[in-house]
Amino acid sequence: MNFSLPTFCSEWVQESYRGYASMTVGEEIALLSERATLYCRMLTEARIPILSAGIPCATLKGGKPRPSALLPFSQAINTEAFSKVELSLGEALRYLAGEAIQLPTTAPQGYCLLFFEGVPIGWAHNVGNRANNLYPKPYRLKSLPK
């Protein structure tokens, strides 16, 4: 378990959260307050497994950081660190249902933070000719409203 905050995490969060430590469990990296860090250290020393803690910040996929699916819903997110794409109602609903969406041609490649009416709703990974929908499968809409 590592408690130091990776550089990419400090860029992805608001300045007031940059003093937080991080905890890596498997592929997940979460931000921890000073008090939470103390409790996690005590649990670790007692060999009690920690399944989840803190503010989800990133996931390591193949050793590369990917913003956590839950980070857009946290006050900790630094929205200025990411490319932003505003979606219409129809596009937002399709995104939340897990369908493919078309990003504007002006959207840069990489992770784009998607917004609906100015509120962050999730991530898309723009790979040029298409965008991968990164909305978590368990949270997806089962059917679109008519």
Coordinates of C-alpha atoms in Angstrom, one line a residue:
M1 CA 0.0 0.0 0.0
N2 CA 1.4 3.4 -1.0
F3 CA 0.4 6.6 0.7
S4 CA 2.1 9.3 -1.4
L5 CA 0.0 11.3 -3.9
P6 CA 1.0 10.6 -7.5
T7 CA 1.7 13.7 -9.7
F8 CA -1.2 13.0 -12.1
C9 CA -3.6 12.8 -9.1
S10 CA -2.5 16.2 -7.8
E11 CA -3.2 17.7 -11.2
W12 CA -6.7 16.2 -11.4
V13 CA -7.9 17.5 -8.1
Q14 CA -8.6 21.0 -6.6
E15 CA -5.7 22.7 -4.9
S16 CA -7.4 22.2 -1.4
Y17 CA -7.1 18.4 -1.9
R18 CA -3.5 18.3 -3.0
G19 CA -2.3 17.9 0.6
Y20 CA -4.2 14.6 0.8
A21 CA -2.4 11.4 0.7
S22 CA -3.3 8.5 -1.6
M23 CA -3.9 4.9 -1.0
T24 CA -3.5 2.3 -3.8
V25 CA -5.4 -0.9 -3.5
G26 CA -4.9 -3.1 -6.5
E27 CA -5.5 -0.9 -9.5
E28 CA -7.5 1.8 -7.6
I29 CA -6.0 5.0 -6.3
A30 CA -8.0 7.1 -3.7
L31 CA -7.3 10.3 -1.9
L32 CA -7.3 10.2 1.9
S33 CA -7.5 12.9 4.5
E34 CA -4.9 12.9 7.3
R35 CA -7.3 11.2 9.7
A36 CA -8.3 8.6 7.1
T37 CA -4.6 7.9 6.4
L38 CA -4.0 7.2 10.1
Y39 CA -6.9 4.8 10.2
C40 CA -5.8 3.0 7.0
R41 CA -2.3 2.6 8.4
M42 CA -3.7 1.1 11.6
L43 CA -5.8 -1.3 9.6
T44 CA -2.9 -2.3 7.4
E45 CA -0.6 -2.9 10.4
A46 CA -3.4 -5.1 11.9
R47 CA -3.5 -7.0 8.6
I48 CA -7.2 -6.0 8.1
P49 CA -7.9 -5.8 4.4
I50 CA -9.2 -2.4 3.1
L51 CA -11.5 -2.9 0.2
S52 CA -12.2 0.8 -0.5
A53 CA -11.5 4.2 1.1
G54 CA -11.4 7.9 0.4
I55 CA -12.2 9.8 -2.8
P56 CA -11.7 7.7 -5.9
C57 CA -9.2 9.5 -8.1
A58 CA -7.7 7.0 -10.6
T59 CA -7.5 3.5 -11.9
L60 CA -4.3 2.0 -13.2
K61 CA -4.9 0.1 -16.5
G62 CA -1.8 -1.6 -17.8
G63 CA 0.3 0.7 -15.6
K64 CA -1.3 3.8 -17.1
P65 CA -3.5 6.1 -15.0
R66 CA -7.1 6.6 -16.0
P67 CA -9.4 9.0 -14.2
S68 CA -11.8 7.3 -11.8
A69 CA -15.4 6.9 -13.1
L70 CA -16.5 8.5 -9.8
L71 CA -14.2 11.5 -9.8
P72 CA -16.6 13.7 -11.8
F73 CA -19.1 13.4 -9.0
S74 CA -16.7 14.6 -6.3
Q75 CA -16.1 18.2 -5.2
A76 CA -12.4 17.3 -5.4
I77 CA -12.2 17.3 -9.2
N78 CA -10.3 20.0 -11.0
T79 CA -12.4 20.3 -14.1
E80 CA -9.8 22.6 -15.7
A81 CA -7.3 19.7 -16.0
F82 CA -9.4 18.0 -18.6
S83 CA -10.9 18.6 -22.0
K84 CA -14.6 19.4 -21.7
V85 CA -17.4 18.4 -23.9
E86 CA -21.0 19.6 -23.3
L87 CA -23.7 17.1 -24.3
S88 CA -27.3 17.7 -25.4
L89 CA -30.0 15.9 -23.5
G90 CA -30.2 13.1 -26.1
E91 CA -26.5 12.6 -26.2
A92 CA -26.3 12.6 -22.4
L93 CA -29.0 9.9 -22.1
R94 CA -27.3 7.8 -24.8
Y95 CA -24.0 8.1 -22.9
L96 CA -25.7 7.2 -19.6
A97 CA -27.1 4.1 -21.3
G98 CA -23.7 3.0 -22.4
E99 CA -24.1 3.8 -26.1
A100 CA -21.4 5.2 -28.3
I101 CA -21.4 9.0 -28.7
Q102 CA -19.9 11.2 -31.3
L103 CA -17.6 13.9 -29.9
P104 CA -17.1 17.1 -31.8
T105 CA -14.1 17.0 -34.3
T106 CA -12.5 19.8 -32.2
A107 CA -12.3 17.5 -29.2
P108 CA -8.7 16.5 -28.5
Q109 CA -7.6 12.9 -28.2
G110 CA -7.4 11.5 -24.7
Y111 CA -9.8 11.6 -21.8
C112 CA -12.7 14.1 -22.2
L113 CA -14.9 15.2 -19.3
L114 CA -18.5 15.1 -20.4
F115 CA -21.0 17.7 -19.1
F116 CA -24.8 18.1 -19.3
E117 CA -26.0 21.6 -18.5
G118 CA -22.7 22.5 -16.9
V119 CA -22.6 19.5 -14.6
P120 CA -19.9 16.7 -15.1
I121 CA -21.5 13.3 -15.8
G122 CA -18.5 11.1 -16.8
W123 CA -15.7 10.3 -19.2
A124 CA -15.1 9.4 -22.8
H125 CA -11.8 8.4 -24.2
N126 CA -11.4 10.1 -27.6
V127 CA -9.3 7.9 -29.9
G128 CA -9.8 10.0 -33.0
N129 CA -12.4 8.4 -35.2
R130 CA -14.5 7.3 -32.2
A131 CA -15.0 7.9 -28.5
N132 CA -15.0 5.0 -26.0
N133 CA -17.8 5.3 -23.4
L134 CA -16.3 5.0 -20.0
Y135 CA -19.5 5.2 -17.9
P136 CA -19.5 2.2 -15.5
K137 CA -21.7 -0.7 -16.7
P138 CA -23.4 -1.2 -13.3
Y139 CA -24.7 2.4 -13.4
R140 CA -26.0 2.5 -17.0
L141 CA -29.6 3.2 -17.8
K142 CA -31.4 0.0 -18.7
S143 CA -33.6 1.7 -21.2
L144 CA -33.9 5.2 -22.7
P145 CA -37.0 7.3 -21.9
K146 CA -39.3 7.8 -24.9

